[in-house]
Coordinates of C-alpha atoms in Angstrom, one line a residue:
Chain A
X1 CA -0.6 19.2 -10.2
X2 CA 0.7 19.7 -13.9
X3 CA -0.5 16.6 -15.5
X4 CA 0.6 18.6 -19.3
X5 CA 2.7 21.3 -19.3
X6 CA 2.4 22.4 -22.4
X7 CA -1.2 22.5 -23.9
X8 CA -1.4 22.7 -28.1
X9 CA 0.4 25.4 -29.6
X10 CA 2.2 27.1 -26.7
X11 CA 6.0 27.3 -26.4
X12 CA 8.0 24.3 -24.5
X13 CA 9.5 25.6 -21.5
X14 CA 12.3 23.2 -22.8
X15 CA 12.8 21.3 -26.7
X16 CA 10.3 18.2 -27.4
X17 CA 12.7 15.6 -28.2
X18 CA 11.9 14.6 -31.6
X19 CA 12.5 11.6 -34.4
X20 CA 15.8 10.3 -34.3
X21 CA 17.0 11.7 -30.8
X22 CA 18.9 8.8 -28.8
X23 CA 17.1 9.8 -25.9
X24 CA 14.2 8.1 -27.4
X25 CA 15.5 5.1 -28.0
X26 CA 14.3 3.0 -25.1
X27 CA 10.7 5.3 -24.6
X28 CA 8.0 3.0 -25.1
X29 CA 4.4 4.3 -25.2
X30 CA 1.9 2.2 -23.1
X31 CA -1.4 2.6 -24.9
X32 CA -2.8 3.0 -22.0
X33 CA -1.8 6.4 -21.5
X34 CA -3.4 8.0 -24.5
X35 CA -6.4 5.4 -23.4
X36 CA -8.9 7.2 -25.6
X37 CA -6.4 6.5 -28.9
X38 CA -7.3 3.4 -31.0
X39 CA -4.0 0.9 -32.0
X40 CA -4.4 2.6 -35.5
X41 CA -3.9 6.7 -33.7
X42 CA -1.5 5.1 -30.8
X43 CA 0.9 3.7 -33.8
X44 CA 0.6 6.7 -35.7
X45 CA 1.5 9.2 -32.6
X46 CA 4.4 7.2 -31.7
X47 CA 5.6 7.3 -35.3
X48 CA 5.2 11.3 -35.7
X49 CA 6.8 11.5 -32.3
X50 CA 9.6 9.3 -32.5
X51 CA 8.7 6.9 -29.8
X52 CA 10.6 3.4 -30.6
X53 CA 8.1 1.0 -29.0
X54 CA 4.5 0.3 -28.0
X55 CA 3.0 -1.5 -25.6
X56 CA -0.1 -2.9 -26.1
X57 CA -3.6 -3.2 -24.5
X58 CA -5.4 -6.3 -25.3
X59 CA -9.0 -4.6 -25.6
X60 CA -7.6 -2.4 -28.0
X61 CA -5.8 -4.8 -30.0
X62 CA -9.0 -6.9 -30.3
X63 CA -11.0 -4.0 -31.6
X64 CA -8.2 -3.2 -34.0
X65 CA -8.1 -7.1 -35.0
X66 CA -5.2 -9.0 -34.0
X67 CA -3.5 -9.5 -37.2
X68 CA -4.3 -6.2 -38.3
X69 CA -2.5 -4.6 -35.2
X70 CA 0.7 -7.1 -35.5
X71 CA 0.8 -6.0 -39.1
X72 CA 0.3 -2.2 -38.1
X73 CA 3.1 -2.3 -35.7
X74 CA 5.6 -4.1 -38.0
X75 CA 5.1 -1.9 -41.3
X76 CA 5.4 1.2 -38.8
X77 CA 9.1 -0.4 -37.6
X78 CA 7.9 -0.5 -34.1
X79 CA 8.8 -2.5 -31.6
X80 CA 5.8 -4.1 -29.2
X81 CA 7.6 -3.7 -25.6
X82 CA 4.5 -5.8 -23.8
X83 CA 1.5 -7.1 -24.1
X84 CA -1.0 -6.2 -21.1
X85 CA -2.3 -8.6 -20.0
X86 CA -3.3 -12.0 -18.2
X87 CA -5.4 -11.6 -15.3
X88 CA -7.9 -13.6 -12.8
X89 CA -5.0 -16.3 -11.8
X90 CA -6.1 -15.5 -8.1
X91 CA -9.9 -16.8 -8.9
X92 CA -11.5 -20.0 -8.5
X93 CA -12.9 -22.2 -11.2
X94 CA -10.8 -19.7 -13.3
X95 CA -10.9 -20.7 -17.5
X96 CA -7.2 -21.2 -18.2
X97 CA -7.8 -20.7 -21.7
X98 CA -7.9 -16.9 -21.2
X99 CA -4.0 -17.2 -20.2
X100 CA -3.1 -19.3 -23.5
X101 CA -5.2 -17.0 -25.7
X102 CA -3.3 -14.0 -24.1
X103 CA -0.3 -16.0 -24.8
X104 CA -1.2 -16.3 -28.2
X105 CA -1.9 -13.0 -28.6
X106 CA 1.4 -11.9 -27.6
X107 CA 3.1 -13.8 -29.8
X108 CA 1.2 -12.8 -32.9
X109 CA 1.9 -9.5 -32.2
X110 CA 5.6 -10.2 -31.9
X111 CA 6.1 -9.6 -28.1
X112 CA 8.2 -11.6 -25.9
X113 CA 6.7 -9.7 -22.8
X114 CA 3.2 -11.0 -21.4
X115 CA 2.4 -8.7 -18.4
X116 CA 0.5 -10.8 -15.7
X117 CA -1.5 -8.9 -13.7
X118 CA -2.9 -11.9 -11.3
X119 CA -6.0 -10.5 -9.5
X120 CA -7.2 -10.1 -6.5
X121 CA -9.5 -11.8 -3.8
X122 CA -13.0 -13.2 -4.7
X123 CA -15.7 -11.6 -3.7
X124 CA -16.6 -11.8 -0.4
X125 CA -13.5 -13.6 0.5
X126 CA -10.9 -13.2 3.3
X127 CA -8.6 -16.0 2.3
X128 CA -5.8 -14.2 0.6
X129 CA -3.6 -17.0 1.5
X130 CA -5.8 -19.4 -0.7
X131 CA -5.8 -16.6 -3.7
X132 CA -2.3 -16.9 -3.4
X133 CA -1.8 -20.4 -3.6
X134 CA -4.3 -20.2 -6.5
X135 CA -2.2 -17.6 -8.2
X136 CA 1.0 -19.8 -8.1
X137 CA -0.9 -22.8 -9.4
X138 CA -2.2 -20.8 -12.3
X139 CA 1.0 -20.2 -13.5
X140 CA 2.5 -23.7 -13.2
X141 CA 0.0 -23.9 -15.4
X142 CA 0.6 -21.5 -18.2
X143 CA 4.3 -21.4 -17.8
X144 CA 5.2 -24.2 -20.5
X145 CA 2.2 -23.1 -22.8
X146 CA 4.0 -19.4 -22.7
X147 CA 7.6 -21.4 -22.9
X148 CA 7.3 -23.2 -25.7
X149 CA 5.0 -19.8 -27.5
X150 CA 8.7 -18.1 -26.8
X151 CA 6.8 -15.7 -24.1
X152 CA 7.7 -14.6 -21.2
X153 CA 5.5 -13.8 -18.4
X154 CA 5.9 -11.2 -16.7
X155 CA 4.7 -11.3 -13.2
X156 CA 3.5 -7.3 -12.3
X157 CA 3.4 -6.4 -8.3
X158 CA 0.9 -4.2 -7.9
X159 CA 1.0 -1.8 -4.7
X160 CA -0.6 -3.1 -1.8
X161 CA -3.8 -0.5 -1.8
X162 CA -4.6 -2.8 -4.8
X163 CA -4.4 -6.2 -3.0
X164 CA -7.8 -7.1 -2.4
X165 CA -9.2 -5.8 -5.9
X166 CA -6.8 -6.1 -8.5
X167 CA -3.6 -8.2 -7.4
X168 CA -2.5 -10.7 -4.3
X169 CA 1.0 -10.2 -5.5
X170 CA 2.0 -7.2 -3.6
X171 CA 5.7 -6.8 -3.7
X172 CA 8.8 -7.3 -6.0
X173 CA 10.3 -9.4 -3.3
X174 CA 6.9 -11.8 -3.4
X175 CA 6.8 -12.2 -7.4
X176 CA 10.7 -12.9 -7.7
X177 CA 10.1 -15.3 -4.7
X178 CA 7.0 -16.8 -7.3
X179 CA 9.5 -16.5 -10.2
X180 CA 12.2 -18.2 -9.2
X181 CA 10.3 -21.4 -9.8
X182 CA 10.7 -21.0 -13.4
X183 CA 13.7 -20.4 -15.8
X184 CA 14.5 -16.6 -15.7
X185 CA 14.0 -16.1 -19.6
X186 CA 10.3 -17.6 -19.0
X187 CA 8.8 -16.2 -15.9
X188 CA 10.1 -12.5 -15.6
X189 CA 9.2 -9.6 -13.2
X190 CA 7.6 -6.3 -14.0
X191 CA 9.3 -2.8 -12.2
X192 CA 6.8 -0.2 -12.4
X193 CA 7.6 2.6 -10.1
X194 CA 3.9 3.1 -9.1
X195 CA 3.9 0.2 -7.1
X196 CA 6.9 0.0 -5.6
X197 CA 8.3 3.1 -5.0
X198 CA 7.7 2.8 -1.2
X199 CA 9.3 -0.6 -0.6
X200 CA 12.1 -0.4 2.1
X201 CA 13.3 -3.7 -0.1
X202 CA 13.4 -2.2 -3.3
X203 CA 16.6 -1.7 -4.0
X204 CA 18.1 -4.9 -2.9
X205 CA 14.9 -6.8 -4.5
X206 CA 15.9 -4.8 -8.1
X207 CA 19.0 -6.2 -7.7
X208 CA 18.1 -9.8 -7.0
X209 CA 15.7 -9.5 -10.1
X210 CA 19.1 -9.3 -12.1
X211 CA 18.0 -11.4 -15.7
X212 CA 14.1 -11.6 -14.4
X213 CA 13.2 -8.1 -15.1
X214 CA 11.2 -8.5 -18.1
X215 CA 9.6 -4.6 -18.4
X216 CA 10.0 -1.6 -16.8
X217 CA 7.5 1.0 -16.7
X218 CA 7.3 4.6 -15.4
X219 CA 5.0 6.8 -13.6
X220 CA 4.7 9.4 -11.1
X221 CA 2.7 8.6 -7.7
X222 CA 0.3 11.4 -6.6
X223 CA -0.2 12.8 -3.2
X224 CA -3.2 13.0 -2.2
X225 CA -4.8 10.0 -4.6
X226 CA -7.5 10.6 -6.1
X227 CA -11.1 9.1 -5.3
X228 CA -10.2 6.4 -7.5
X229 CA -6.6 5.2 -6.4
X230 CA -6.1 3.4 -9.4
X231 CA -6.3 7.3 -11.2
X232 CA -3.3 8.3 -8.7
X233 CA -0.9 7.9 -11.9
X234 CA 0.8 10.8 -12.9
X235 CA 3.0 12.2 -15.5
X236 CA 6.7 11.6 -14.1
X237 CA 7.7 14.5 -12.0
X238 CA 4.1 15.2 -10.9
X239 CA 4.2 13.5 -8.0
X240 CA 6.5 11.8 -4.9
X241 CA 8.6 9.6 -7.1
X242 CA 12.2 9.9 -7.4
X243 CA 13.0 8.1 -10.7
X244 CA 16.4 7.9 -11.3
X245 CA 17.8 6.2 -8.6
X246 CA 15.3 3.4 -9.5
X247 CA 16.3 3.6 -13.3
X248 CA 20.2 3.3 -12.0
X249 CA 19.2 -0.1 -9.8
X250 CA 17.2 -1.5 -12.8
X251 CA 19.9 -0.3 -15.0
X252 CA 22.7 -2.0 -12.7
X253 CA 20.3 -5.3 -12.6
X254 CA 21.5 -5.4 -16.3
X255 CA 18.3 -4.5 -17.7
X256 CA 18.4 -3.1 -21.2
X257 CA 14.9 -3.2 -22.6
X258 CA 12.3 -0.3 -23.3
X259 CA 10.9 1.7 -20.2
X260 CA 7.3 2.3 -20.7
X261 CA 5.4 5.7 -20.0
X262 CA 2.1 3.8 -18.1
X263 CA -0.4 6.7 -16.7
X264 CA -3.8 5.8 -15.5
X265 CA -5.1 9.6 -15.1
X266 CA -8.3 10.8 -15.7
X267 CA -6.8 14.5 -17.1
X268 CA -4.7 13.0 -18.7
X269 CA -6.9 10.7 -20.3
X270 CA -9.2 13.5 -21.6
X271 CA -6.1 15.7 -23.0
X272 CA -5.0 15.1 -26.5
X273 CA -2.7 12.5 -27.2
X274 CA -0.6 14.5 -29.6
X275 CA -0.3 16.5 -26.4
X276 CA 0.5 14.1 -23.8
X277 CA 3.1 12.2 -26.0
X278 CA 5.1 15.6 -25.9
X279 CA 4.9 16.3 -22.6
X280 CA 5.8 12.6 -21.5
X281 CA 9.0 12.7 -24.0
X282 CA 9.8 16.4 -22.0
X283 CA 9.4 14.4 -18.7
X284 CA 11.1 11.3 -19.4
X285 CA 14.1 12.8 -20.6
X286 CA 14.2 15.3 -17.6
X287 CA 13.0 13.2 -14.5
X288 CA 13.6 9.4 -15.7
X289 CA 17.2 9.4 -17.6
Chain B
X1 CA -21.5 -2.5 4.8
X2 CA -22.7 -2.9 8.1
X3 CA -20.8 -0.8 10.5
X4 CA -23.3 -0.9 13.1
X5 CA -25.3 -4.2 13.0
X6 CA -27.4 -3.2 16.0
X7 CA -29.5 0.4 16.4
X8 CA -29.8 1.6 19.8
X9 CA -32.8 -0.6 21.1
X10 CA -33.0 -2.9 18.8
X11 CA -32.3 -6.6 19.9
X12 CA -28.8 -7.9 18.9
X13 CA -28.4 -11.1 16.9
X14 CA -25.7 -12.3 19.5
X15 CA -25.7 -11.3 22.8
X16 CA -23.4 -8.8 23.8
X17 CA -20.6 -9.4 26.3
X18 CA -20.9 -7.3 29.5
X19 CA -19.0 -6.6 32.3
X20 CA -16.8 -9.6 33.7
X21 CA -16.9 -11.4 30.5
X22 CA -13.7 -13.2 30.3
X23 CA -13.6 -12.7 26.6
X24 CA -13.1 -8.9 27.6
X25 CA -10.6 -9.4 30.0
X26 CA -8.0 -8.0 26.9
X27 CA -10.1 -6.0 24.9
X28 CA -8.7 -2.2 25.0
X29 CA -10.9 0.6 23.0
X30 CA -8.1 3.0 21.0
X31 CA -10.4 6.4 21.9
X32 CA -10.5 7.5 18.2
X33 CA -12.9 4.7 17.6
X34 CA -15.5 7.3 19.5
X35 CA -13.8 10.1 18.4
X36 CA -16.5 12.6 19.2
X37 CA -16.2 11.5 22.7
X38 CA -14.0 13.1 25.2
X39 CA -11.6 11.5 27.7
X40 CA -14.3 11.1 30.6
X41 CA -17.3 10.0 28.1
X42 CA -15.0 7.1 26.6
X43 CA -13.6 5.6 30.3
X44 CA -17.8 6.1 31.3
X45 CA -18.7 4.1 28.1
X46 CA -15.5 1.5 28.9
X47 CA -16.2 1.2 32.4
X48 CA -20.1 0.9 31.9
X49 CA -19.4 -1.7 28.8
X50 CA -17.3 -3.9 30.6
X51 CA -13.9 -2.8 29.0
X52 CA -10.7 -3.0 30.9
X53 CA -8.5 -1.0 29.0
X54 CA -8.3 2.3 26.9
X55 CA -5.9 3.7 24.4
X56 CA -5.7 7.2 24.8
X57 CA -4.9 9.8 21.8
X58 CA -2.6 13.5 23.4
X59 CA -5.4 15.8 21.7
X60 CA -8.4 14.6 24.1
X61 CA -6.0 14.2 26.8
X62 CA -5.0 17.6 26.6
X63 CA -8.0 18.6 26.6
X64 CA -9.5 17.4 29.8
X65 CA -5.9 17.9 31.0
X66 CA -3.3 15.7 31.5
X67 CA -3.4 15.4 35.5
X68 CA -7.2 14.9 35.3
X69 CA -7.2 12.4 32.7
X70 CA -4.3 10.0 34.5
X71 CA -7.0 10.5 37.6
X72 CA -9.9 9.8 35.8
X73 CA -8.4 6.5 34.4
X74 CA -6.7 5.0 37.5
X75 CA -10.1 5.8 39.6
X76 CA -12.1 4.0 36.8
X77 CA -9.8 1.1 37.2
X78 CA -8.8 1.0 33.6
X79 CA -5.9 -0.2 31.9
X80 CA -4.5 2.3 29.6
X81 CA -3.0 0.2 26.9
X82 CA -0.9 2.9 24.7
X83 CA -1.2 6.6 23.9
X84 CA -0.7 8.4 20.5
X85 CA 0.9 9.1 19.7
X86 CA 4.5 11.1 18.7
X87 CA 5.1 12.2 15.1
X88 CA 6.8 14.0 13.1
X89 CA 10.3 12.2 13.4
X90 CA 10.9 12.3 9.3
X91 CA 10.5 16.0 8.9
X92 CA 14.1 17.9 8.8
X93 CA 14.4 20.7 11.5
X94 CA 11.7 19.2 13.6
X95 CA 12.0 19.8 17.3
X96 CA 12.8 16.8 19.6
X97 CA 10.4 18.5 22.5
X98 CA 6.9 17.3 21.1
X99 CA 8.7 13.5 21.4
X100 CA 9.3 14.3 25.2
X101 CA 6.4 15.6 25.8
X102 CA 4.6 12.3 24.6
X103 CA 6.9 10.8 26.9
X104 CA 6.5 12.6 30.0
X105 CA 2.6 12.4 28.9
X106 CA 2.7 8.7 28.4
X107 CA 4.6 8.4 31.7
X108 CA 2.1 10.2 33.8
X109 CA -1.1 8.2 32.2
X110 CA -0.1 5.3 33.3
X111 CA 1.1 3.6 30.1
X112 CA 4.4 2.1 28.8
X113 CA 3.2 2.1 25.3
X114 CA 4.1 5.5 23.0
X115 CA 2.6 4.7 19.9
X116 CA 5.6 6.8 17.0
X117 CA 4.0 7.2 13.8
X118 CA 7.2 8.4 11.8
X119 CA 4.8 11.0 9.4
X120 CA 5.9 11.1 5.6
X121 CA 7.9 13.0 3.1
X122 CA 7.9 16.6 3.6
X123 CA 6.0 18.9 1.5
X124 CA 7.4 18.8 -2.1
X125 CA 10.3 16.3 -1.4
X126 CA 10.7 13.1 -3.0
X127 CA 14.1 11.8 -0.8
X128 CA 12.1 9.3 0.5
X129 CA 15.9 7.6 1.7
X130 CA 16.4 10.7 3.9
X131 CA 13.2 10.9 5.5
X132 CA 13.9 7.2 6.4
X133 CA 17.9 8.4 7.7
X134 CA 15.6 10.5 9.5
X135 CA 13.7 8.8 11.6
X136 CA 16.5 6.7 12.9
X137 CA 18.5 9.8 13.8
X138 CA 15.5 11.2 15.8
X139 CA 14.5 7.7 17.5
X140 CA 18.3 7.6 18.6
X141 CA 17.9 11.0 20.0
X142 CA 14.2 10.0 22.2
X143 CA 15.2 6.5 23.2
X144 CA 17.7 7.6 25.9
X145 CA 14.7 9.7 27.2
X146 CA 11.7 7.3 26.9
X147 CA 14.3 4.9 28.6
X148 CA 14.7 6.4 31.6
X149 CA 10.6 7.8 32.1
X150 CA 10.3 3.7 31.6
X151 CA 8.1 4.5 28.3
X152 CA 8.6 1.9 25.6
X153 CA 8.5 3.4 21.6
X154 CA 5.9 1.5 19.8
X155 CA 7.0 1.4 16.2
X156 CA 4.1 2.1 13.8
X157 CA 4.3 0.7 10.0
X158 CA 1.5 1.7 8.3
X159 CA 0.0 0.8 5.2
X160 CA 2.2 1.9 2.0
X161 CA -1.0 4.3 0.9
X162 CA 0.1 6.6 3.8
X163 CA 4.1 6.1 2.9
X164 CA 4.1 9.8 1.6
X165 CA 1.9 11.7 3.9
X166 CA 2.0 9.7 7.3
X167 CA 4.4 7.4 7.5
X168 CA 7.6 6.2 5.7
X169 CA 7.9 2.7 7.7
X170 CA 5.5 0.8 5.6
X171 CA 6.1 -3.0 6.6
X172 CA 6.8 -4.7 10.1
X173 CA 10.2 -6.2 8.6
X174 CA 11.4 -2.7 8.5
X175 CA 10.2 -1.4 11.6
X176 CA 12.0 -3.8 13.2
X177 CA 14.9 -3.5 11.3
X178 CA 15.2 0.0 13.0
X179 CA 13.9 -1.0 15.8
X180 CA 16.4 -4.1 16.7
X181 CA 19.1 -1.2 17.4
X182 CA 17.7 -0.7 20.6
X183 CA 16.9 -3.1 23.5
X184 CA 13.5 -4.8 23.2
X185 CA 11.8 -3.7 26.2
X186 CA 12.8 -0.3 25.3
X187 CA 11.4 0.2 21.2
X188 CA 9.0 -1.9 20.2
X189 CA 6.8 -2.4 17.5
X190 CA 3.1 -2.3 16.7
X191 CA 0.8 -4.9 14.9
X192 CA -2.1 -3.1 13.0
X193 CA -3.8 -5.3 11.3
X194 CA -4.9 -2.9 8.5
X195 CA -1.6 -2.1 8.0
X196 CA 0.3 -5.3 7.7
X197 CA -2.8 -7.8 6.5
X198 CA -1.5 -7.5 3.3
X199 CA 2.1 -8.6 3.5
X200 CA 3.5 -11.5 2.2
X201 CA 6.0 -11.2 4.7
X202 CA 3.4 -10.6 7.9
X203 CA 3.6 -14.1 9.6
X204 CA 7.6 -14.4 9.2
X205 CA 7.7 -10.7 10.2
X206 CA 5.5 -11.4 13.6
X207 CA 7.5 -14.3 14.6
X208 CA 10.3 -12.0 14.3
X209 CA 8.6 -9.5 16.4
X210 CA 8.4 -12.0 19.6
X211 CA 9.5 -10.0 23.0
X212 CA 9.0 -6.5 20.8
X213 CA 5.1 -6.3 20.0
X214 CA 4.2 -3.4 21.9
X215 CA 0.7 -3.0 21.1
X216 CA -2.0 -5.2 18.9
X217 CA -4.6 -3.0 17.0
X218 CA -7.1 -4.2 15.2
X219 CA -10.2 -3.0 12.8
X220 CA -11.3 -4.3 9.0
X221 CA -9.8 -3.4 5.6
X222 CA -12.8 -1.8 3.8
X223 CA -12.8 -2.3 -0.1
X224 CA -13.2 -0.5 -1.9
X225 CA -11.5 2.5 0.3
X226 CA -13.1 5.6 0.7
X227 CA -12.0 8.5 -1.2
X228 CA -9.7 9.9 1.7
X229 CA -8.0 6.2 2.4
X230 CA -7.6 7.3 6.2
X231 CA -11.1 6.8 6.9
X232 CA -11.1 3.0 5.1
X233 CA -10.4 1.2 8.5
X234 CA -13.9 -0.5 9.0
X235 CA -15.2 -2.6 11.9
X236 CA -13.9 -5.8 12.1
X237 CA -16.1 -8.6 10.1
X238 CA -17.0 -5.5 7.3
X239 CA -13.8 -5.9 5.8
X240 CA -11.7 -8.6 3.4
X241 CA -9.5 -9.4 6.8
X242 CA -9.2 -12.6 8.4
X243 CA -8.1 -11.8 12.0
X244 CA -7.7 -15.3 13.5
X245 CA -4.5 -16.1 11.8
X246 CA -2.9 -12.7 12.9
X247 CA -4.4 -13.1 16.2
X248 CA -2.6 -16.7 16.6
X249 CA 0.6 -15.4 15.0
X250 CA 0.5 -12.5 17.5
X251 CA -0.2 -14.9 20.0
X252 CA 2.4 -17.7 19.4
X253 CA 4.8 -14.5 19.5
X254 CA 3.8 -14.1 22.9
X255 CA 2.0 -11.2 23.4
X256 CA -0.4 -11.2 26.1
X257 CA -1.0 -7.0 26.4
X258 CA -4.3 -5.5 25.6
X259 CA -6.2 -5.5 22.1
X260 CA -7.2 -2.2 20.2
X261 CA -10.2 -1.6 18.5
X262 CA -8.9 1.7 16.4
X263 CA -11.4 2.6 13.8
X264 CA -11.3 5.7 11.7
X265 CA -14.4 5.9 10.0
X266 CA -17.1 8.3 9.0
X267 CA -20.0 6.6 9.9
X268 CA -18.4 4.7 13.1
X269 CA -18.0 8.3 14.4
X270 CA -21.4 9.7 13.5
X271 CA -22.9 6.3 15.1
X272 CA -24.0 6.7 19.3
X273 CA -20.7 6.0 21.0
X274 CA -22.4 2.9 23.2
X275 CA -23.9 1.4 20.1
X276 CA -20.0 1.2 18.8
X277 CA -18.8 0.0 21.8
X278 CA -21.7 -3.0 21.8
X279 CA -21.1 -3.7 18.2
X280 CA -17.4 -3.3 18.4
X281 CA -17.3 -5.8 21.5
X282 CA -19.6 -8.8 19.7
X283 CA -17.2 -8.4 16.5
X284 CA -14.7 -8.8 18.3
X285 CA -15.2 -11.8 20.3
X286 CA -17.4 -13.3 17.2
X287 CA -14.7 -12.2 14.6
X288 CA -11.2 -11.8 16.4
X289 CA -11.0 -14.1 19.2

């Protein structure tokens, strides 16, 4: 596995695209992938780099401050692609003030995207059924909170090795069936190849998501996964992942918002960011466009 | 996690069924459950537990030999439920003798139930699509075959984890999509219940199955997995599955055939074969039936 191809101060085997190259212009960074940058270094590499957007981490933004990191992003001329996220709809006695403060958040930072990432089974529980209903519930819930805050939900499938842990909502075809109970410029869908890259449906579920698909994030899927499956994230072109006839069917479903770089990767977690951000603008423009 | 609630010796907290227990009367044990038995200790263990039925796997058969083992079986007075299984139907320039040979094995054991588990992408390919085109062309090549020997082909989705190294069929909706181009009593498909417990789409997609579920297979969803994910199929009751509602939807379906118990699991397999085949036989009627 690569994971960077190019470690500080070697030669590209091809050009970095740099500031100002319309290749660029959709690339969004998810913080995420340079996890061990702050908002404050994350800004600042995407602005040296000439990465157009950001997406946001809400951990991240709270230790930054929240009007700090809106005002960061806007002097910088950045553009806040998502806000990750609202989670926990699946559980029980949930607090629904999380989801509004989330909301909230979102907004202040100028971001029309709130990824929901709805959680998985209690402990100890076998009724996914229930977690389900729960889930749905949940957002009838927050839907005209986030409506009338002008943001969008955006309802994330996770792959199924995640369903018990981390999200009930398994498949695009299951979240657009959730979404379609809500106007399409309020309850959106999240693509990220990761998750669905397998689906038999995919294609024909992209297609339906036509005006729902509120994000679209990239990253490679590694054979074997790690240990830790939710580390089986790669760089794009590190793994089994064919990207662009996915980016064709999103880009047919009319969608024509950033595409986000989202790796959870311990190597590339521990490389530098400067680093990484080169070699994900090398890959994106060479395996995603 | 439990795996084995009852030590050799030790009194169990339910009594287990024996021999003529009516509860049995469907219970089949897949042999890799007690994989470091052979072909003659697992229809001993069967015969002396009370089981009825046995699903055999090639490697063991070949190894006590094929004539021997359709003996060994037929004196014991054991069902044999399915064998597995043939593979490899994705991979380009594969040779369609190993799927006749399963066949003729299949055939000569007794058993109208070839498990096909399609394998994954080939090394270093990400045309997940022609892997997929694959498989149908080499299913449309063995069916004639299987026909005629009066083998059925069991369709096996398995979970999307395994999509790129065992198996691109990754839901029941599209196993059966495939395997609806052939007559029912001649492909079928088979319920797993790690595979498919996740699916939003499982109960729609059993209903659908009725007159083509070739085999029933169940064991637990462990969570979190393992590091290798193959060995995270856990002993029904230590997992986040709830079998009665698969069992019913299986049931209202129609199937009556044997049940599997197929476990792949590190400690299962370093456990004394009859304490799995007691603990397996009281989860099951406590947890399945």
């Amino acid at each position: 596995m690569t994971v960077l191809d190019v470690p500080s101060g070697l030669p590209a085997a091809i050009p970095t695209p740099g500031p100002g190259d319309e290749r660029l212009a959709r690339l969004s960074l998810n913080q995420w992938t340079t996890r061990r940058w702050g908002v404050a270094e994350a800004v600042e590499g995407c602005v040296r780099a000439g990465i157009p957007a950001i997406g946001l981490w809400r951990q991240q933004v709270a230790e930054h401050g929240l009007v700090a990191s809106a005002k960061l992003v806007r002097d910088a001329g950045l553009r806040v692609s998502s806000l990750c996220r609202a989670t926990g709809l699946s559980m029980p006695g949930r607090s629904a003030e999380d989801g509004r403060r989330a909301v909230d958040e979102a907004a202040a930072l100028g971001t029309d995207c709130l990824v929901v990432v709805v959680g998985g089974l209690p402990e100890g529980s076998r009724d996914l059924a229930g977690a389900r209903a729960r889930v749905a519930d949940a957002l009838a819930e927050l839907q005209p909170y986030a409506r009338q805050a002008g943001v969008r939900l955006a309802l994330e499938p996770l792959h199924p090795v995640y369903c018990a842990e981390r999200a009930v909502l398994s498949t695009l075809g299951q979240a657009l069936d959730l979404a379609e109970r809500w106007p399409a410029d309020s309850v959106g869908v999240v693509v990220d190849t990761f998750h669905v890259w397998w689906d038999p449906d995919v294609f024909r579920q992209i297609a339906r998501a036509a005006g729902r698909i509120a994000s679209f994030q990239v990253c490679d899927y590694l054979v074997p996964l790690p240990a830790d499956p939710l580390l089986g994230r790669g760089m794009m072109g590190d793994g089994v992942i064919d990207f662009r006839p996915l980016y064709a069917a999103v880009h047919d479903a009319g969608y024509e918002g950033d595409i986000e770089v989202e790796i959870f990767n311990a190597e590339v977690w521990a490389a530098d960011g400067s680093d990484v951000l080169a070699t994900m603008m090398r890959r994106y423009v060479t395996e995603v466009l």
